[in-house]
CSV table of C-alpha atoms and ligand atoms in Angstrom, one decimal:
chain,number,residue,atom,x,y,z
A,134,MET,CA,3.2,-62.5,0.5
A,135,ASN,CA,6.3,-62.6,2.6
A,136,LYS,CA,7.9,-59.4,1.5
A,137,PRO,CA,11.3,-57.8,2.4
A,138,ALA,CA,10.9,-55.2,5.1
A,139,GLU,CA,12.1,-52.3,3.0
A,140,ILE,CA,9.2,-52.6,0.6
A,141,ARG,CA,6.4,-50.1,1.1
A,142,GLU,CA,2.9,-50.2,-0.3
A,143,ASN,CA,1.0,-47.5,-2.3
A,144,VAL,CA,3.7,-44.9,-2.6
A,145,SER,CA,3.1,-41.7,-4.5
A,146,LEU,CA,5.7,-41.1,-7.3
A,147,ARG,CA,4.9,-37.4,-7.7
A,148,THR,CA,8.1,-36.2,-6.2
A,149,LEU,CA,10.1,-38.9,-8.0
A,150,ASN,CA,9.4,-37.9,-11.6
A,151,SER,CA,10.3,-34.5,-13.0
A,152,LEU,CA,7.0,-34.1,-14.8
A,153,ALA,CA,5.4,-34.3,-11.3
A,154,ILE,CA,2.8,-36.7,-12.4
A,155,ASP,CA,0.8,-38.0,-9.5
A,156,ALA,CA,1.0,-41.7,-10.3
A,157,SER,CA,1.5,-44.3,-7.5
A,158,ALA,CA,3.5,-47.4,-7.1
A,159,ARG,CA,1.8,-50.5,-5.7
A,160,TRP,CA,5.1,-51.5,-4.2
A,161,TYR,CA,8.2,-49.4,-3.7
A,162,ALA,CA,11.8,-49.7,-2.3
A,163,ASP,CA,15.0,-47.7,-2.3
A,164,VAL,CA,18.0,-49.7,-3.4
A,165,ASN,CA,21.2,-49.0,-1.5
A,166,SER,CA,23.4,-52.0,-2.4
A,167,ASP,CA,24.0,-54.6,-5.1
A,168,ASP,CA,23.0,-57.4,-2.8
A,169,GLN,CA,19.7,-55.7,-1.9
A,170,LEU,CA,19.0,-55.1,-5.6
A,171,ALA,CA,19.5,-58.8,-6.4
A,172,ALA,CA,17.3,-59.9,-3.4
A,173,LEU,CA,14.5,-57.5,-4.4
A,174,LEU,CA,14.6,-58.6,-8.0
A,175,ALA,CA,14.5,-62.3,-6.9
A,176,PHE,CA,11.5,-61.5,-4.7
A,177,ALA,CA,9.7,-59.7,-7.7
A,178,ASP,CA,10.4,-62.7,-9.9
A,179,ARG,CA,9.0,-65.1,-7.3
A,180,GLU,CA,5.9,-63.1,-6.9
A,181,GLY,CA,5.4,-62.4,-10.6
A,182,LEU,CA,5.6,-58.6,-10.0
A,183,GLU,CA,6.5,-56.2,-12.8
A,184,THR,CA,9.5,-54.1,-11.9
A,185,LEU,CA,10.5,-50.6,-12.8
A,186,ILE,CA,14.0,-49.3,-12.1
A,187,LEU,CA,13.7,-45.6,-11.3
A,188,GLY,CA,16.6,-43.2,-11.3
A,189,GLY,CA,15.9,-39.4,-11.2
A,190,GLY,CA,12.6,-39.9,-13.1
A,191,SER,CA,13.6,-37.1,-15.4
A,192,ASN,CA,13.0,-38.9,-18.7
A,193,LEU,CA,9.8,-40.8,-18.3
A,194,VAL,CA,6.0,-40.3,-18.3
A,195,PHE,CA,3.7,-42.3,-16.1
A,196,ALA,CA,0.6,-43.1,-18.1
A,197,GLY,CA,-1.1,-44.3,-14.9
A,198,ASP,CA,-0.4,-46.0,-11.6
A,199,PHE,CA,2.2,-48.7,-11.6
A,200,ASP,CA,0.9,-52.0,-10.2
A,201,GLY,CA,4.3,-53.6,-9.6
A,202,LEU,CA,7.5,-53.0,-7.7
A,203,VAL,CA,9.3,-49.7,-8.2
A,204,LEU,CA,13.0,-49.9,-7.3
A,205,HIS,CA,14.5,-46.5,-6.8
A,206,MET,CA,18.2,-46.6,-7.4
A,207,ALA,CA,20.0,-44.9,-4.5
A,208,LEU,CA,23.4,-46.7,-5.0
A,209,THR,CA,25.9,-43.9,-4.5
A,210,GLY,CA,29.7,-43.6,-4.7
A,211,ARG,CA,32.4,-41.9,-6.7
A,212,ARG,CA,35.8,-43.4,-7.1
A,213,TRP,CA,38.9,-42.4,-9.2
A,214,GLU,CA,40.4,-45.4,-10.9
A,215,GLN,CA,43.5,-45.7,-13.1
A,216,VAL,CA,44.9,-42.2,-12.6
A,217,GLU,CA,47.7,-42.1,-15.1
A,218,GLY,CA,49.4,-38.9,-16.3
A,219,ASP,CA,46.6,-36.6,-17.5
A,220,SER,CA,44.0,-39.3,-17.8
A,221,ALA,CA,41.8,-40.9,-15.2
A,222,VAL,CA,38.7,-43.1,-14.9
A,223,LEU,CA,35.9,-41.9,-12.7
A,224,ALA,CA,33.5,-44.6,-11.5
A,225,LEU,CA,30.0,-43.5,-10.5
A,226,GLY,CA,27.3,-45.4,-8.6
A,227,ALA,CA,24.0,-45.4,-10.6
A,228,GLY,CA,22.3,-43.3,-8.0
A,229,GLU,CA,24.8,-40.4,-8.0
A,230,ASN,CA,23.2,-37.2,-9.2
A,231,TRP,CA,24.6,-36.6,-12.7
A,232,HIS,CA,25.1,-32.8,-12.4
A,233,ASP,CA,26.9,-33.1,-9.1
A,234,ALA,CA,29.2,-35.6,-10.7
A,235,VAL,CA,29.9,-33.2,-13.6
A,236,LEU,CA,30.8,-30.4,-11.3
A,237,TYR,CA,33.0,-32.8,-9.2
A,238,ALA,CA,35.0,-33.9,-12.2
A,239,ALA,CA,35.3,-30.3,-13.7
A,240,ALA,CA,36.4,-28.9,-10.3
A,241,ALA,CA,39.1,-31.5,-10.2
A,242,GLY,CA,40.3,-30.2,-13.6
A,243,TYR,CA,39.1,-33.2,-15.6
A,244,ARG,CA,37.6,-32.7,-19.0
A,245,GLY,CA,35.1,-34.7,-20.9
A,246,ILE,CA,31.6,-34.2,-19.4
A,247,GLU,CA,31.5,-30.5,-18.6
A,248,ASN,CA,29.1,-29.8,-21.6
A,249,LEU,CA,26.7,-32.2,-19.9
A,250,ALA,CA,26.2,-29.9,-16.9
A,251,LEU,CA,22.7,-29.4,-15.5
A,252,ILE,CA,21.2,-32.4,-17.3
A,253,PRO,CA,18.7,-33.7,-14.7
A,254,GLY,CA,18.7,-37.2,-13.4
A,255,THR,CA,21.1,-39.8,-12.1
A,256,ALA,CA,24.3,-41.3,-13.5
A,257,GLY,CA,22.7,-44.7,-14.0
A,258,ALA,CA,20.1,-43.2,-16.3
A,259,ALA,CA,22.6,-41.4,-18.4
A,260,PRO,CA,23.7,-44.3,-20.7
A,261,VAL,CA,20.0,-45.3,-21.3
A,262,GLN,CA,19.4,-42.3,-23.6
A,263,ASN,CA,23.1,-41.6,-24.2
A,264,ILE,CA,22.6,-38.1,-22.8
A,265,GLY,CA,24.0,-35.3,-25.0
A,266,ALA,CA,24.2,-31.6,-25.2
A,267,TYR,CA,26.3,-28.8,-26.7
A,268,GLY,CA,28.2,-31.1,-29.1
A,269,VAL,CA,29.1,-33.8,-26.5
A,270,GLU,CA,27.4,-37.2,-25.8
A,271,LEU,CA,28.0,-39.6,-22.9
A,272,ARG,CA,29.4,-42.2,-25.3
A,273,ASP,CA,32.3,-39.9,-26.0
A,274,SER,CA,33.7,-40.6,-22.5
A,275,LEU,CA,32.0,-43.8,-21.3
A,276,VAL,CA,34.4,-46.7,-20.8
A,277,SER,CA,31.9,-49.3,-19.4
A,278,VAL,CA,28.9,-50.0,-17.3
A,279,THR,CA,28.3,-52.6,-14.7
A,280,VAL,CA,24.9,-54.2,-15.0
A,281,LEU,CA,22.8,-57.0,-13.6
A,282,ASP,CA,21.5,-59.0,-16.6
A,283,ARG,CA,18.0,-60.1,-15.6
A,284,ASP,CA,17.7,-62.6,-18.3
A,285,THR,CA,20.8,-64.6,-17.1
A,286,GLY,CA,21.0,-63.4,-13.5
A,287,ASP,CA,24.7,-62.5,-14.1
A,288,TRP,CA,26.6,-59.4,-13.2
A,289,GLN,CA,28.3,-58.1,-16.3
A,290,VAL,CA,30.6,-55.3,-17.4
A,291,LEU,CA,29.5,-54.0,-20.8
A,292,ALA,CA,32.1,-52.0,-22.7
A,293,ASN,CA,31.2,-48.9,-24.6
A,294,GLU,CA,31.0,-50.8,-27.9
A,295,ASP,CA,28.6,-53.3,-26.4
A,296,CYS,CA,26.1,-50.6,-25.6
A,297,ASP,CA,25.0,-49.8,-29.2
A,298,PHE,CA,25.1,-46.1,-28.5
A,299,ALA,CA,23.5,-43.7,-31.1
A,300,TYR,CA,21.8,-40.3,-30.8
A,301,ARG,CA,19.5,-40.5,-27.8
A,302,ASP,CA,19.6,-44.3,-28.1
A,303,SER,CA,21.3,-47.4,-26.7
A,304,LEU,CA,21.1,-51.1,-26.1
A,305,PHE,CA,19.2,-50.3,-22.8
A,306,LYS,CA,16.3,-48.7,-24.9
A,307,HIS,CA,16.3,-51.7,-27.2
A,308,GLN,CA,16.0,-54.3,-24.5
A,309,PRO,CA,14.0,-52.4,-21.8
A,310,GLY,CA,14.1,-54.0,-18.4
A,311,ARG,CA,16.8,-56.5,-19.2
A,312,TYR,CA,19.8,-54.7,-17.8
A,313,VAL,CA,20.0,-52.9,-14.5
A,314,ILE,CA,22.8,-50.4,-14.5
A,315,VAL,CA,24.6,-50.2,-11.1
A,316,GLU,CA,27.8,-48.3,-12.0
A,317,LEU,CA,29.5,-46.6,-14.9
A,318,ARG,CA,33.1,-45.6,-15.7
A,319,LEU,CA,34.1,-42.5,-17.6
A,320,ARG,CA,37.5,-41.7,-19.1
A,321,LEU,CA,38.4,-38.1,-18.5
A,322,SER,CA,41.5,-36.1,-19.1
A,323,ARG,CA,43.1,-32.9,-18.0
A,324,SER,CA,44.4,-32.1,-21.4
A,325,GLN,CA,41.9,-33.0,-24.1
A,326,PRO,CA,40.4,-30.1,-26.0
A,327,LEU,CA,37.3,-28.4,-24.6
A,328,ALA,CA,34.3,-28.8,-27.0
A,329,LEU,CA,33.4,-25.2,-27.7
A,330,GLY,CA,32.0,-25.6,-31.2
A,331,TYR,CA,28.3,-25.3,-30.4
A,332,ALA,CA,26.9,-21.9,-31.4
A,333,ASP,CA,25.5,-21.1,-28.0
A,334,LEU,CA,28.9,-21.7,-26.4
A,335,ARG,CA,30.8,-19.7,-29.0
A,336,ASP,CA,28.4,-16.8,-28.4
A,337,TYR,CA,28.7,-17.1,-24.6
A,338,PHE,CA,32.5,-16.8,-24.7
A,339,GLU,CA,32.5,-14.3,-27.6
A,340,ALA,CA,35.9,-12.6,-27.7
A,341,GLN,CA,37.2,-14.3,-24.5
A,342,LYS,CA,40.5,-16.2,-25.0
A,343,THR,CA,39.4,-19.8,-24.9
A,344,ASP,CA,42.8,-21.4,-24.4
A,345,GLU,CA,42.7,-20.3,-20.8
A,346,LEU,CA,39.3,-21.8,-20.0
A,347,THR,CA,38.9,-24.6,-17.5
A,348,PRO,CA,36.3,-27.3,-17.6
A,349,LEU,CA,34.6,-25.6,-14.7
A,350,ASP,CA,34.3,-22.4,-16.8
A,351,VAL,CA,32.7,-24.4,-19.5
A,352,ALA,CA,30.3,-26.2,-17.1
A,353,GLN,CA,29.3,-22.8,-15.8
A,354,ALA,CA,28.7,-21.5,-19.4
A,355,VAL,CA,26.5,-24.5,-20.1
A,356,MET,CA,24.6,-23.9,-16.9
A,357,ALA,CA,24.0,-20.2,-17.9
A,358,VAL,CA,22.8,-21.2,-21.4
A,359,ARG,CA,20.6,-23.9,-20.2
A,360,ARG,CA,19.0,-21.7,-17.5
A,361,ARG,CA,18.2,-19.1,-20.2
A,362,LYS,CA,16.4,-21.6,-22.4
A,363,LEU,CA,15.3,-24.6,-20.4
A,364,PRO,CA,12.8,-24.6,-17.5
A,365,ASP,CA,13.9,-25.8,-14.1
A,366,PRO,CA,11.9,-28.9,-13.3
A,367,GLN,CA,11.5,-27.8,-9.7
A,368,GLN,CA,9.5,-24.8,-10.8
A,369,MET,CA,8.0,-26.0,-14.1
A,370,PRO,CA,7.7,-29.8,-14.1
A,371,ASN,CA,9.1,-31.2,-17.4
A,372,ALA,CA,11.1,-34.1,-18.9
A,373,GLY,CA,13.5,-32.1,-21.1
A,374,SER,CA,13.2,-32.5,-24.8
A,375,PHE,CA,10.0,-34.4,-25.4
A,376,PHE,CA,10.9,-35.4,-29.0
A,377,LYS,CA,14.1,-36.4,-30.7
A,378,ASN,CA,15.5,-34.3,-33.5
A,379,PRO,CA,14.2,-36.2,-36.5
A,380,VAL,CA,16.6,-37.6,-39.1
A,381,VAL,CA,15.4,-37.5,-42.7
A,382,SER,CA,16.8,-38.4,-46.1
A,383,LEU,CA,18.8,-35.7,-47.9
A,384,ALA,CA,16.1,-35.6,-50.6
A,385,GLN,CA,13.5,-34.8,-48.0
A,386,TRP,CA,15.8,-32.2,-46.4
A,387,GLU,CA,16.3,-30.5,-49.7
A,388,ALA,CA,12.6,-30.5,-50.5
A,389,LEU,CA,11.8,-29.1,-47.1
A,390,LYS,CA,14.5,-26.4,-47.3
A,391,ALA,CA,13.2,-25.3,-50.7
A,392,ASP,CA,9.8,-24.7,-49.2
A,393,ASN,CA,11.1,-23.3,-45.9
A,394,PRO,CA,14.4,-21.4,-46.5
A,395,ASP,CA,14.7,-20.5,-42.8
A,396,MET,CA,14.5,-24.0,-41.6
A,397,PRO,CA,17.6,-25.0,-39.5
A,398,GLY,CA,19.0,-28.4,-40.1
A,399,TYR,CA,22.3,-30.4,-40.1
A,400,PRO,CA,22.8,-32.3,-43.3
A,401,GLY,CA,25.3,-35.1,-43.2
A,402,ARG,CA,26.5,-37.4,-46.0
A,403,GLU,CA,23.4,-39.5,-46.3
A,404,THR,CA,20.8,-38.0,-44.0
A,405,ALA,CA,20.0,-34.7,-42.4
A,406,LYS,CA,18.9,-34.0,-38.8
A,407,LEU,CA,16.2,-31.4,-38.4
A,408,ALA,CA,15.4,-29.2,-35.4
A,409,ALA,CA,12.2,-30.6,-33.8
A,410,ALA,CA,11.8,-27.4,-31.8
A,411,TRP,CA,11.7,-25.3,-34.9
A,412,LEU,CA,9.1,-27.6,-36.6
A,413,ILE,CA,6.9,-27.4,-33.4
A,414,ASP,CA,7.4,-23.7,-33.1
A,415,GLN,CA,6.3,-23.1,-36.7
A,416,CYS,CA,3.1,-25.0,-36.0
A,417,GLY,CA,2.3,-22.4,-33.4
A,418,TRP,CA,2.7,-24.6,-30.3
A,419,LYS,CA,5.4,-22.6,-28.4
A,420,GLY,CA,3.9,-21.1,-25.3
A,421,PHE,CA,0.6,-23.0,-25.7
A,422,ARG,CA,-1.1,-24.0,-22.4
A,423,ASP,CA,-4.4,-25.3,-21.3
A,424,GLU,CA,-5.4,-25.6,-17.6
A,425,ARG,CA,-3.0,-28.4,-16.9
A,426,VAL,CA,-0.2,-28.8,-19.5
A,427,GLY,CA,1.6,-26.8,-22.1
A,428,VAL,CA,4.7,-26.1,-24.2
A,429,HIS,CA,7.5,-24.1,-22.9
A,430,ASN,CA,7.6,-20.5,-24.2
A,431,ARG,CA,11.4,-20.5,-24.7
A,432,GLN,CA,12.0,-24.0,-26.1
A,433,ALA,CA,9.2,-25.6,-28.0
A,434,LEU,CA,10.7,-29.1,-27.5
A,435,VAL,CA,9.8,-29.1,-23.8
A,436,LEU,CA,6.3,-30.0,-22.5
A,437,ILE,CA,5.4,-28.7,-19.1
A,438,ASN,CA,3.0,-30.0,-16.5
A,439,HIS,CA,1.7,-26.7,-15.2
A,440,SER,CA,-1.0,-27.8,-12.8
A,441,GLY,CA,-1.8,-31.3,-11.9
A,442,GLY,CA,-1.7,-32.8,-15.4
A,443,SER,CA,-1.8,-36.5,-15.7
A,444,GLY,CA,0.4,-38.7,-17.9
A,445,ALA,CA,-2.6,-39.0,-20.3
A,446,ASP,CA,-2.8,-35.1,-20.5
A,447,VAL,CA,0.9,-34.9,-21.4
A,448,LEU,CA,0.7,-37.7,-23.9
A,449,ALA,CA,-2.5,-36.3,-25.6
A,450,LEU,CA,-0.7,-32.9,-26.0
A,451,ALA,CA,2.3,-34.7,-27.5
A,452,ASP,CA,0.1,-36.5,-29.9
A,453,ARG,CA,-1.6,-33.3,-31.1
A,454,ILE,CA,1.9,-31.8,-31.7
A,455,GLN,CA,3.1,-34.9,-33.6
A,456,ARG,CA,0.0,-34.8,-35.8
A,457,ASP,CA,0.4,-31.1,-36.7
A,458,VAL,CA,4.1,-31.5,-37.5
A,459,ASP,CA,3.3,-34.5,-39.7
A,460,ALA,CA,0.4,-32.7,-41.5
A,461,ARG,CA,2.5,-29.5,-42.1
A,462,PHE,CA,6.0,-30.9,-42.9
A,463,GLY,CA,5.5,-34.7,-43.5
A,464,VAL,CA,7.9,-35.3,-40.6
A,465,GLN,CA,7.2,-37.9,-37.9
A,466,LEU,CA,8.5,-36.8,-34.5
A,467,GLU,CA,9.6,-39.6,-32.2
A,468,ARG,CA,9.0,-39.3,-28.5
A,469,GLU,CA,12.1,-39.1,-26.4
A,470,PRO,CA,11.1,-40.0,-22.8
A,471,GLY,CA,10.0,-43.5,-22.0
A,472,VAL,CA,6.3,-44.1,-21.3
A,473,ILE,CA,5.4,-46.3,-18.4
A,474,PRO,CA,2.0,-47.8,-19.3
A,475,ALA,CA,-0.7,-48.0,-16.7
A,476,ARG,CA,-0.8,-51.5,-15.3
A,477,LYS,CA,-4.0,-53.2,-14.3
A,478,ALA,CA,-4.1,-55.1,-11.1
A,479,SER,CA,-4.1,-58.8,-11.9
A,480,GLY,CA,-6.8,-60.8,-10.1
A,481,ALA,CA,-6.5,-60.8,-6.3
B,54,EPU,N1,14.5,-23.4,-32.1
B,54,EPU,C1,13.3,-22.9,-32.5
B,54,EPU,N2,12.3,-22.7,-31.6
B,54,EPU,C2,12.4,-23.1,-30.3
B,54,EPU,C3,13.7,-23.6,-29.9
B,54,EPU,C4,14.7,-23.8,-30.8
B,54,EPU,O1,13.0,-22.5,-33.7
B,54,EPU,O2,11.5,-23.0,-29.5
B,54,EPU,C5,15.5,-23.6,-33.1
B,54,EPU,C6,16.8,-22.9,-32.7
B,54,EPU,O3,16.8,-21.6,-33.2
B,54,EPU,C7,17.9,-23.7,-33.4
B,54,EPU,C8,17.2,-25.1,-33.4
B,54,EPU,O4,15.9,-25.0,-33.2
B,54,EPU,O5,18.1,-23.3,-34.7
B,54,EPU,C9,17.9,-26.0,-32.4
B,54,EPU,O6,17.7,-25.5,-31.1
B,54,EPU,P1,18.7,-25.7,-29.8
B,54,EPU,O7,20.1,-25.4,-30.2
B,54,EPU,O8,18.1,-25.0,-28.6
B,54,EPU,O9,18.7,-27.3,-29.6
B,54,EPU,P2,17.7,-28.4,-29.8
B,54,EPU,O10,18.1,-29.2,-31.0
B,54,EPU,O11,16.3,-27.9,-29.7
B,54,EPU,C10,19.1,-30.2,-28.5
B,54,EPU,C11,18.9,-31.3,-27.4
B,54,EPU,C12,18.8,-30.6,-26.1
B,54,EPU,C13,20.2,-30.0,-25.8
B,54,EPU,C14,20.4,-29.0,-26.9
B,54,EPU,C15,21.8,-28.4,-26.8
B,54,EPU,C16,17.6,-33.0,-28.5
B,54,EPU,C17,16.2,-33.7,-28.6
B,54,EPU,N3,17.6,-32.0,-27.7
B,54,EPU,O12,18.0,-29.3,-28.5
B,54,EPU,O13,18.7,-31.7,-25.1
B,54,EPU,O14,20.2,-29.4,-24.6
B,54,EPU,O15,20.3,-29.5,-28.2
B,54,EPU,O16,22.7,-29.3,-27.2
B,54,EPU,O17,18.5,-33.5,-29.1
B,54,EPU,C18,17.1,-33.0,-23.8
B,54,EPU,O18,17.4,-34.0,-24.5
B,54,EPU,O19,16.3,-33.1,-22.8
B,54,EPU,C19,17.7,-31.7,-24.1
B,54,EPU,C20,17.3,-30.6,-23.5
């Protein structure tokens, strides 16, 4: 095949996924511009190669080697747009590091994403799972995303409402592979209220007067809280929460609560959200480990690759946890990270 010069063959993905799974890509390229992206995708289509768009690799599990073309999004750039009064729009290239962008906005005095500090990964991956933490989600500030629609070949700007955002969910999860996100725009403001309602943040600031806090103070509080509870992927490879917090009917919530009075949960008008970490913890999994993989000892929602575990090892552990939680509570946990299936080489 007459392949573009930037494509490399048989590249290890171990340092490109936060679970440090030692899968490899048959073909691999870094993407630094929109034109390069379009050309590489056109090449993949011509050659019939599967493609995988990779950001920070912090929310996926490689079940095996990938026999197609991995495109690592390295498109960078930060730009302030529409600065008017207290409000401004910050545009971020998909390859920008998310946490660095949070600190950049907070240091400039802009509010809106400070609660999302220290979430690993790239800006371009943030809309896919609608990242959220400490009472704030990306959808609260996202204006639009620029995408390449692979079905039509068109560049499009999708507004917030087009993205079907829900808890850890979006259009990009419903139609995997269709849209390649190259840029996003966030509306931030210097005067909107800080979101300090989450118990961990209230405890952190305790008696401190919160009306004098800056977004940078809040980002730093979030960083301290996260560092206490969540493992650093550089030291303990992980993909953050491995399961979503399950949503059940109010009837099921009431029945569960009657049997388990200590169970945390967040009942709404029609459904209740449960704490997956608590359910897993109750089944005795917190701190479990075998030779390769385990469950974090401070947050039972986080699976760890301790020592050379494969994607299959991680998925087998997740499966055992799901079966136990189902058997004990009758609740089905849904996996949060995407699973990239092993692809068999086709023919030649
Ligand atoms: N809990 C346990 N055992 C544990 C951990 C927590 O019983 O091992 C209990 C806690 O006591 C609390 C409840 O479970 O009552 C909820 O725990 P926590 O407040 O730590 O939050 P979470 O629901 O487990 C979610 C997000 C995190 C996010 C935090 C803070 C999901 C799937 N996870 O965790 O997101 O940082 O809230 O907002 O929604 C991620 O998605 O990767 C992630 C880390």
